[in-house]
PDB file of C-alpha atoms in Angstrom:
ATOM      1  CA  UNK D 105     -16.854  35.044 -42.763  1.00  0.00           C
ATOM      2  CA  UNK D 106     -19.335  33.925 -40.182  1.00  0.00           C
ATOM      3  CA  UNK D 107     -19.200  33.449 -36.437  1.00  0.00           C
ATOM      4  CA  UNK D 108     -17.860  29.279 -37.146  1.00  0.00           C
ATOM      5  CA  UNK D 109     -15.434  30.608 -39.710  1.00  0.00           C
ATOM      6  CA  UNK D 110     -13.999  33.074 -37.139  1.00  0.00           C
ATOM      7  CA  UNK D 111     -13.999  30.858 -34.324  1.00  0.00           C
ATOM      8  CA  UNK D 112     -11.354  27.839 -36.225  1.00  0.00           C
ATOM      9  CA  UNK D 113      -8.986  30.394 -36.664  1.00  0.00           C
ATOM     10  CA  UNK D 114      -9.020  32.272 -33.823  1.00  0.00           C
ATOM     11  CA  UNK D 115      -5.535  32.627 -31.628  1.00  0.00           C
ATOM     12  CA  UNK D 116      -5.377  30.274 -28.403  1.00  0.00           C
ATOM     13  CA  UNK D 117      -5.591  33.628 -26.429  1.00  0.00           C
ATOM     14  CA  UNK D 118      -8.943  34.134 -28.183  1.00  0.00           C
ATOM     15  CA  UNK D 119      -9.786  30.608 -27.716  1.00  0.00           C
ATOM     16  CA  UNK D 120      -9.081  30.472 -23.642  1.00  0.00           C
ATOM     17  CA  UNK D 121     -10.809  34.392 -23.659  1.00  0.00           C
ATOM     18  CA  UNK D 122     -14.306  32.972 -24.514  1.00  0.00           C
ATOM     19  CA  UNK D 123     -13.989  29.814 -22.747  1.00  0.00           C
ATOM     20  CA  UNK D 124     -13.879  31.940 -19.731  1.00  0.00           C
ATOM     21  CA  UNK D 125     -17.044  34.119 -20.652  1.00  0.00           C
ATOM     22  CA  UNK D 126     -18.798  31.005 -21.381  1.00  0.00           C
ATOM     23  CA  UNK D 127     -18.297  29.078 -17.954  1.00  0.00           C
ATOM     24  CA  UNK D 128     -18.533  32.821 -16.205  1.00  0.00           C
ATOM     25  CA  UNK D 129     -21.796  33.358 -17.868  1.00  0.00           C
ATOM     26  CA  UNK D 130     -22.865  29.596 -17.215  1.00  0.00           C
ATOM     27  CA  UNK D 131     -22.198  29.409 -13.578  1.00  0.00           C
ATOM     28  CA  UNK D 132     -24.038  32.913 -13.144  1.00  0.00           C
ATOM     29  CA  UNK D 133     -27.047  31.510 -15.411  1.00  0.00           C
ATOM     30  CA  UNK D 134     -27.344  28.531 -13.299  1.00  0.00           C
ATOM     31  CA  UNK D 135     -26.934  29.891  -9.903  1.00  0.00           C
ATOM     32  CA  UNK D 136     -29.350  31.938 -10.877  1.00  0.00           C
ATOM     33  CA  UNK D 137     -32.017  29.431 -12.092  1.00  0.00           C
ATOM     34  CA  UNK D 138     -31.733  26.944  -8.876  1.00  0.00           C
ATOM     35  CA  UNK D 139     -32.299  29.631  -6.680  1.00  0.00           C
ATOM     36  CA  UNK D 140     -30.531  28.356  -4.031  1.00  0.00           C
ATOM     37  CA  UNK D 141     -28.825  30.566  -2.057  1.00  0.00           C
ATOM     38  CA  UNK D 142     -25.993  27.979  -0.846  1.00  0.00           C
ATOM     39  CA  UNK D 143     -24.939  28.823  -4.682  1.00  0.00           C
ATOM     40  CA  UNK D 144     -21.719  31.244  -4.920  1.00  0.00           C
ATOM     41  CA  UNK D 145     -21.044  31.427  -8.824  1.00  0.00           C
ATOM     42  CA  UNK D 146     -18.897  34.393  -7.716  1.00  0.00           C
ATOM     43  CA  UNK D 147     -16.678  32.007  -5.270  1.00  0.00           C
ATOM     44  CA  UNK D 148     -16.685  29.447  -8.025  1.00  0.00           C
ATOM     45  CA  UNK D 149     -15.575  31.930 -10.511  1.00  0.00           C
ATOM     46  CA  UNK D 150     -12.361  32.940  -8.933  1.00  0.00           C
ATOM     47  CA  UNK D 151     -11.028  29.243  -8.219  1.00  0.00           C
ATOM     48  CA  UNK D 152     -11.423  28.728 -11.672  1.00  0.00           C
ATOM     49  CA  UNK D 153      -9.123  31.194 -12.717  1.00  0.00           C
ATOM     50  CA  UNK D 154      -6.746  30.395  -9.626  1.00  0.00           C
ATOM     51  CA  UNK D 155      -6.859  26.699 -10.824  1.00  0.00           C
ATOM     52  CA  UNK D 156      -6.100  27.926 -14.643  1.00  0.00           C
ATOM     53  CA  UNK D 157      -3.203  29.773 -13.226  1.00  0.00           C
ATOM     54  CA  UNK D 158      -1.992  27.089 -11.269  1.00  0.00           C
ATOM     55  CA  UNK D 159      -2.928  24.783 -14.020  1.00  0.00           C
ATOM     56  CA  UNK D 160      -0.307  27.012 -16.409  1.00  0.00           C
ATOM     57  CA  UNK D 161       2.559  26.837 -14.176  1.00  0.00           C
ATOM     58  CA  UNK D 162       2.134  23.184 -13.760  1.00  0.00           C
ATOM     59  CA  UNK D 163       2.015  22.870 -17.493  1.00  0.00           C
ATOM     60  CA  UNK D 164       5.405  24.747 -18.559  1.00  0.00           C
ATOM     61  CA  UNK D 165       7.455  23.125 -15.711  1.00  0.00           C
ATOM     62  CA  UNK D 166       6.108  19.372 -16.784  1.00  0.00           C
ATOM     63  CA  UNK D 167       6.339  20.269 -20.723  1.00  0.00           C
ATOM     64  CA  UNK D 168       2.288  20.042 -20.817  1.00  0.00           C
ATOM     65  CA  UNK D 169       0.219  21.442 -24.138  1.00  0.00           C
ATOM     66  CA  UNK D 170      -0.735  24.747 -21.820  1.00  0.00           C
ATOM     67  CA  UNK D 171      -3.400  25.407 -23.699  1.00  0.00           C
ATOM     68  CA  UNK D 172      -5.038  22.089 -23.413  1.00  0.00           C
ATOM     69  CA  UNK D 173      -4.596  22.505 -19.427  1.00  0.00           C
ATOM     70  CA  UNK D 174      -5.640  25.768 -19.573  1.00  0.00           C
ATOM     71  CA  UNK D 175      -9.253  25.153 -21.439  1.00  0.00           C
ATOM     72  CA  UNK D 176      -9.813  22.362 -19.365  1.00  0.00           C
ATOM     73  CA  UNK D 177      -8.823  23.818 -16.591  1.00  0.00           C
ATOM     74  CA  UNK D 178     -11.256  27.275 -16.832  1.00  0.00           C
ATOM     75  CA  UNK D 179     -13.968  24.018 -18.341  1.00  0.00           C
ATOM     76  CA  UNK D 180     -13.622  21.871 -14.695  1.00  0.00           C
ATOM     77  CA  UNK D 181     -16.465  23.062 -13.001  1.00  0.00           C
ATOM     78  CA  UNK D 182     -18.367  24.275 -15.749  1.00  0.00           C
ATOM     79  CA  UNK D 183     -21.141  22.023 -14.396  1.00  0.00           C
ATOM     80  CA  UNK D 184     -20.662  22.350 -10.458  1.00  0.00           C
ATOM     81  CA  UNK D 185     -23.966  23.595 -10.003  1.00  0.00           C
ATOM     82  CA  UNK D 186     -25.716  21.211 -11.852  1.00  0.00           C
ATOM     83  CA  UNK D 187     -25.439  17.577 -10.613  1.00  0.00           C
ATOM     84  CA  UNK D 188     -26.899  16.629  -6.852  1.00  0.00           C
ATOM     85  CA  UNK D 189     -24.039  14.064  -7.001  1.00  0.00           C
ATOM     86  CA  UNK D 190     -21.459  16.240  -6.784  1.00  0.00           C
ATOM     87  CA  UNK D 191     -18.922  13.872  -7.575  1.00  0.00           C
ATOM     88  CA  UNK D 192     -21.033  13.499 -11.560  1.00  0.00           C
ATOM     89  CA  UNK D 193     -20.007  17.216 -11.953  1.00  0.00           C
ATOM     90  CA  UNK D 194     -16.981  16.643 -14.415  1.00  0.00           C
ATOM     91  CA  UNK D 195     -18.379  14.146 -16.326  1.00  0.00           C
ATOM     92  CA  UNK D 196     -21.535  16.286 -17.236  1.00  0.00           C
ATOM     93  CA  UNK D 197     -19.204  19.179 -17.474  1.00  0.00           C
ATOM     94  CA  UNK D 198     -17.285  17.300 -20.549  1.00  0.00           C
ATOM     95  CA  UNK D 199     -20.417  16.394 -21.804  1.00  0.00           C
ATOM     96  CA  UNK D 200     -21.386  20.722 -21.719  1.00  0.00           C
ATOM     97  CA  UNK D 201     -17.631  21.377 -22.793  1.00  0.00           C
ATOM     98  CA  UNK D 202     -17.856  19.531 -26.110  1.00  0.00           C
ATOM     99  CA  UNK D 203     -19.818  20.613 -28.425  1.00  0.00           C
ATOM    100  CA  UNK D 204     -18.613  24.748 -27.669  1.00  0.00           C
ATOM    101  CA  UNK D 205     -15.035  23.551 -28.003  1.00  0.00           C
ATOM    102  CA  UNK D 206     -15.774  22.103 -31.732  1.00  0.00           C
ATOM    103  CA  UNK D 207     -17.335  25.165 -32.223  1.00  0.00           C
ATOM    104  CA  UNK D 208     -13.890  27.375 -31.404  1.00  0.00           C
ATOM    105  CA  UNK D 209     -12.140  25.179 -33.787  1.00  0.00           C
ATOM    106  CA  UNK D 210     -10.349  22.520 -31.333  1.00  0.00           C
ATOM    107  CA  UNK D 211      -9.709  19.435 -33.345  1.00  0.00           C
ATOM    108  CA  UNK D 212     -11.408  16.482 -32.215  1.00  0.00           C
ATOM    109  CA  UNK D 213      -8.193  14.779 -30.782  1.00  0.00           C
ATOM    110  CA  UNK D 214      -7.802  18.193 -28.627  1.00  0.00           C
ATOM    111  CA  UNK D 215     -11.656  18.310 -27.705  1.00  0.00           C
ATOM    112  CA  UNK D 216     -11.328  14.998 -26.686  1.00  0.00           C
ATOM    113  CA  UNK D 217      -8.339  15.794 -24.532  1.00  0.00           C
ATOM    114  CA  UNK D 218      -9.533  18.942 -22.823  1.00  0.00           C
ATOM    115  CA  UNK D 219     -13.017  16.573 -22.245  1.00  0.00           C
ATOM    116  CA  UNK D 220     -11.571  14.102 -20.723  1.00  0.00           C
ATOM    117  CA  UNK D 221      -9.233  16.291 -18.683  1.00  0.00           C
ATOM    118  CA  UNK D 222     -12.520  17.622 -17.215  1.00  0.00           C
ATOM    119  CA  UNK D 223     -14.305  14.799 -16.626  1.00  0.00           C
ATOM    120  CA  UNK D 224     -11.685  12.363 -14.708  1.00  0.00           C
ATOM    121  CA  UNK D 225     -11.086  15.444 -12.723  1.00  0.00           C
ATOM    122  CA  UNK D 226     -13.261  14.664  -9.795  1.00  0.00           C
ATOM    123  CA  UNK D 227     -12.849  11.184  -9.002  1.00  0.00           C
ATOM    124  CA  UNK D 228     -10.190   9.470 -12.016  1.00  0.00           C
ATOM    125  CA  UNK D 229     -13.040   8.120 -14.192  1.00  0.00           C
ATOM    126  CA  UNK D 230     -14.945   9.379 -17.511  1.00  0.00           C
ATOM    127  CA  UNK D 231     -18.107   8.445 -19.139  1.00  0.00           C
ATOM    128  CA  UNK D 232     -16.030   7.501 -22.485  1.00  0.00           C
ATOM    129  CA  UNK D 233     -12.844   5.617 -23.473  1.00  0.00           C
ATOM    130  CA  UNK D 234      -9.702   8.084 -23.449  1.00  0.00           C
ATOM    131  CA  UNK D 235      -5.975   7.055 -22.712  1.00  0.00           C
ATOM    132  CA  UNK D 236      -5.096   8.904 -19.499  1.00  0.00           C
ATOM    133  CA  UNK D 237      -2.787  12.003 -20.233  1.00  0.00           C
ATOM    134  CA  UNK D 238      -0.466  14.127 -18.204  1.00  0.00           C
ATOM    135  CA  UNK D 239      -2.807  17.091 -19.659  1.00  0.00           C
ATOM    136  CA  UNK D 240      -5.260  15.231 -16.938  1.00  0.00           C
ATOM    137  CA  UNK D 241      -2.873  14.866 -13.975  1.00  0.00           C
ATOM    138  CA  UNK D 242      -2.302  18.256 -14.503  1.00  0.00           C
ATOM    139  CA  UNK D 243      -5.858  19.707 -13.712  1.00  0.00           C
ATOM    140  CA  UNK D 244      -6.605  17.107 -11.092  1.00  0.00           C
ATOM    141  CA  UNK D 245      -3.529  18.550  -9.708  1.00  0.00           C
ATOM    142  CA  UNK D 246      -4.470  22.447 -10.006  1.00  0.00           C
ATOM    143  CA  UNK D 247      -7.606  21.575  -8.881  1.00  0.00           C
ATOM    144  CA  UNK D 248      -6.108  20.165  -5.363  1.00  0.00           C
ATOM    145  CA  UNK D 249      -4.033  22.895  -4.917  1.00  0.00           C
ATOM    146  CA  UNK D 250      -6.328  25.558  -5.053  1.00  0.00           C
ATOM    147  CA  UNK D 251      -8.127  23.780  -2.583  1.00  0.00           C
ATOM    148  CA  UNK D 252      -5.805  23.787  -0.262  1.00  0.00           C
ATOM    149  CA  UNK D 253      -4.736  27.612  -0.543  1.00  0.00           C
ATOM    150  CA  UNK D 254      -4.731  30.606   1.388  1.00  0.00           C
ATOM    151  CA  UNK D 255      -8.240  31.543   1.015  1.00  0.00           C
ATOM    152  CA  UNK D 256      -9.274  28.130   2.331  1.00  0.00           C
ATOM    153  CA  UNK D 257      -7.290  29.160   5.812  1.00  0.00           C
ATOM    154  CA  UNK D 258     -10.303  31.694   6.090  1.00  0.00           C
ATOM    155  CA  UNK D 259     -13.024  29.376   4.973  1.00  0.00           C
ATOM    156  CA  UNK D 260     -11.773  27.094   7.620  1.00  0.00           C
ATOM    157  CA  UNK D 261     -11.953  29.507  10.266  1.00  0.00           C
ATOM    158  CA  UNK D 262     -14.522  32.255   9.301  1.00  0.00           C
ATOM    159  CA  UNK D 263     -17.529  29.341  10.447  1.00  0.00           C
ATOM    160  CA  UNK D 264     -16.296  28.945  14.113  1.00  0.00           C
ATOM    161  CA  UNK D 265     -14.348  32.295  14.573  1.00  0.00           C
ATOM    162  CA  UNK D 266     -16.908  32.932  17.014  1.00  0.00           C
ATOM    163  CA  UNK D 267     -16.958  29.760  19.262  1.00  0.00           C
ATOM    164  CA  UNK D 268     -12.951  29.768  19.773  1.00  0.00           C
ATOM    165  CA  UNK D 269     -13.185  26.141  21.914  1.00  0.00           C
ATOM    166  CA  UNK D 270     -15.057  24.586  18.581  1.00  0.00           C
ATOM    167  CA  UNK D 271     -12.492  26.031  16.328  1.00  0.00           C
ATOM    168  CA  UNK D 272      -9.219  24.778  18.031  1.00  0.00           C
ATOM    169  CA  UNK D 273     -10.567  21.390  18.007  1.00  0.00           C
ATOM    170  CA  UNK D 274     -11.544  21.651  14.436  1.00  0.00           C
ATOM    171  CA  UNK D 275      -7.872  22.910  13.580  1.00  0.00           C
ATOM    172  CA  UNK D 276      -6.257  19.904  15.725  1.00  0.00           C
ATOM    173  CA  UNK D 277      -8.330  17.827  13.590  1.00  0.00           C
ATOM    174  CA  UNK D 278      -7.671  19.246  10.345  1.00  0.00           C
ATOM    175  CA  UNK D 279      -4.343  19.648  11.111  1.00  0.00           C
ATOM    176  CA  UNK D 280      -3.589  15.713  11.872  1.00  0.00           C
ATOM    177  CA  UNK D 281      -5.224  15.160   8.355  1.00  0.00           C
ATOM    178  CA  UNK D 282      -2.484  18.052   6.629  1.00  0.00           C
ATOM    179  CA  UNK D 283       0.026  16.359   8.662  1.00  0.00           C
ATOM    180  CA  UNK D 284      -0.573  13.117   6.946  1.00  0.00           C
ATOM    181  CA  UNK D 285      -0.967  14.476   3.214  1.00  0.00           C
ATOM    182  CA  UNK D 286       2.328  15.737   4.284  1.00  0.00           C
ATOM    183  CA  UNK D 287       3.932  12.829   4.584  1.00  0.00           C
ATOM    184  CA  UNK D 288       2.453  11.303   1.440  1.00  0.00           C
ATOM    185  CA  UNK D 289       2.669  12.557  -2.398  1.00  0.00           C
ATOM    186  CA  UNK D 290      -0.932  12.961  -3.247  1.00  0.00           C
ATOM    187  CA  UNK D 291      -0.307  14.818  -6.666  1.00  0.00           C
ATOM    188  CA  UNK D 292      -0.074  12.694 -10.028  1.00  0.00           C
ATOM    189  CA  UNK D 293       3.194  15.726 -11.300  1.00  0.00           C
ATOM    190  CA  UNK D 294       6.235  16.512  -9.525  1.00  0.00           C
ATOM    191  CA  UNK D 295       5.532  20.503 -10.064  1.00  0.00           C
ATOM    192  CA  UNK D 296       1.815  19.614  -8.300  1.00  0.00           C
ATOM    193  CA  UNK D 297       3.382  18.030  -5.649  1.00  0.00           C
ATOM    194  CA  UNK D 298       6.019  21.048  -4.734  1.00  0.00           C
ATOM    195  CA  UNK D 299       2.985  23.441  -5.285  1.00  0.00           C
ATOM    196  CA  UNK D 300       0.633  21.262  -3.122  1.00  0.00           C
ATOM    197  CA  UNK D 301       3.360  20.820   0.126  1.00  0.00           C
ATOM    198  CA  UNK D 302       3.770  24.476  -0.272  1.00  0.00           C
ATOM    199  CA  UNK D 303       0.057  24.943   0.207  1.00  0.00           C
ATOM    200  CA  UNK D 304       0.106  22.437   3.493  1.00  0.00           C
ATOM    201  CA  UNK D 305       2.925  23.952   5.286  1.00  0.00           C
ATOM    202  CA  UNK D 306       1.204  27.860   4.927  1.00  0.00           C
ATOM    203  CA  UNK D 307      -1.877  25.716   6.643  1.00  0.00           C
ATOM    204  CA  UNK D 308       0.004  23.490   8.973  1.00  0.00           C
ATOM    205  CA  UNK D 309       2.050  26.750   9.958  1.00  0.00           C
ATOM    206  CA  UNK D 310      -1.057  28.856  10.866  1.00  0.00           C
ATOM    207  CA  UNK D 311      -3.124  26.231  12.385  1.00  0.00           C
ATOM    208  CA  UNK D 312      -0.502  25.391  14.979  1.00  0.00           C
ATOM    209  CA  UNK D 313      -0.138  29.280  15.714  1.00  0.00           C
ATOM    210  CA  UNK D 314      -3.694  28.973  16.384  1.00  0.00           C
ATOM    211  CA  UNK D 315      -3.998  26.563  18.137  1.00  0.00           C
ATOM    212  CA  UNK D 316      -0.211  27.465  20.312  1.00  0.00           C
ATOM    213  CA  UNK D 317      -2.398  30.967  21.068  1.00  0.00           C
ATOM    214  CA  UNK D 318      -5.247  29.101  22.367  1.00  0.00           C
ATOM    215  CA  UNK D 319      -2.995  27.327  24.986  1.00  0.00           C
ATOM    216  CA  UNK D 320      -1.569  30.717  25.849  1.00  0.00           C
ATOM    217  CA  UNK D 321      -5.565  31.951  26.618  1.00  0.00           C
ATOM    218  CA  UNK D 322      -5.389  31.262  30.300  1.00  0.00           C
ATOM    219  CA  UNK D 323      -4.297  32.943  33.500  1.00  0.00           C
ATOM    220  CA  UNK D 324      -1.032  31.727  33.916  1.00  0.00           C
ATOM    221  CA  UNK D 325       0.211  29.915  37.100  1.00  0.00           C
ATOM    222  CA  UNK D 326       2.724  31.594  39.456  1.00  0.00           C
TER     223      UNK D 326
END
């Protein structure tokens, strides 16, 4: 039996298993040939898996194809470091994505799902026709979520930690804009959506402790 052979009739575990190898090794291999040291395949790494996971639980709760979300989901930025137009990154990444999911044995209605599911999931649109499918909404929807985590709190504040004026009136800033995603549903599933507001009130929760303690750094008045 050779490696094809193997491949079509490997288990989905197997399937999802070397998906992730290939995008690991990709975004390492690429990082590595631009050079540039703005480039953190490591960063890029780990919010793939955290969007796969979130990508999972959004799947069972909505009655998704899991592994569909999944693949596309560990596929989504597959080509983040390769487009200067960031926003062409998912549509070159389903263009990548295709030919190594024929060769694990996807079917061509399934390799055109998971493609499509990475493409749209920058701005809504692919290079090709496809019917939009909740498989889609889904990783869009993982995708935001991450972005909005925990770890994002310290991204936010790690650049100005050290100028404390500049980062309170970053945070009121940001903070108006979390307000406002509060008050809207931004996510295409009802699962994203709980997910997402959980996300903004851990951010809208810190940011006005921040910025509360910075109106607290003073001498107080008698």
């Amino acid at each position: 039996m050779d490696d094809k052979e193997s491949m079509s009739i490997a288990s989905p575990n197997d399937r999802l298993e070397r998906i992730a190898r290939f995008v690991q090794n990709r975004l390492h291999q690429v990082a590595r040939q631009t050079q540039n040291p703005m480039l953190d395949p490591e960063y890029r790494w780990q919010n793939t898996l955290r969007v796969s996971n979130y990508g999972k639980i959004v799947a069972k709760a909505e009655g998704a194809n899991v592994e569909l979300v999944v693949a596309a989901c560990l596929l989504h930025d597959v080509a983040h470091f390769d487009e200067d137009n960031w926003k062409d990154h998912g549509r070159l990444g389903a263009r990548i994505s295709r030919p190594f999911l024929v060769e694990l044995g996807y079917s061509p209605e399934e390799t055109e799902s998971i493609c499509y599911s990475v493409a749209v999931h920058v701005d809504g649109r692919a290079d090709f026709e496809h019917p939009e499918t909740l498989e889609s909404k889904i990783v869009s929807d993982a995708d935001n979520i991450d972005r909005f985590g925990a770890y994002r709190i310290i991204q936010w504040c790690t650049v100005d930690v050290e100028s404390y004026g500049e980062l309170v009136a970053k945070l009121r800033k940001r903070l108006r804009t979390l307000e406002d995603y509060r008050q809207r549903k931004v996510m295409e599933t009802e699962t994203g959506h709980d997910l997402f507001n959980r996300q903004l009130d851990l951010q809208i929760a810190f940011f006005k402790a921040l910025i509360e303690e910075s109106e607290l750094t003073s001498l107080p008045g008698l």
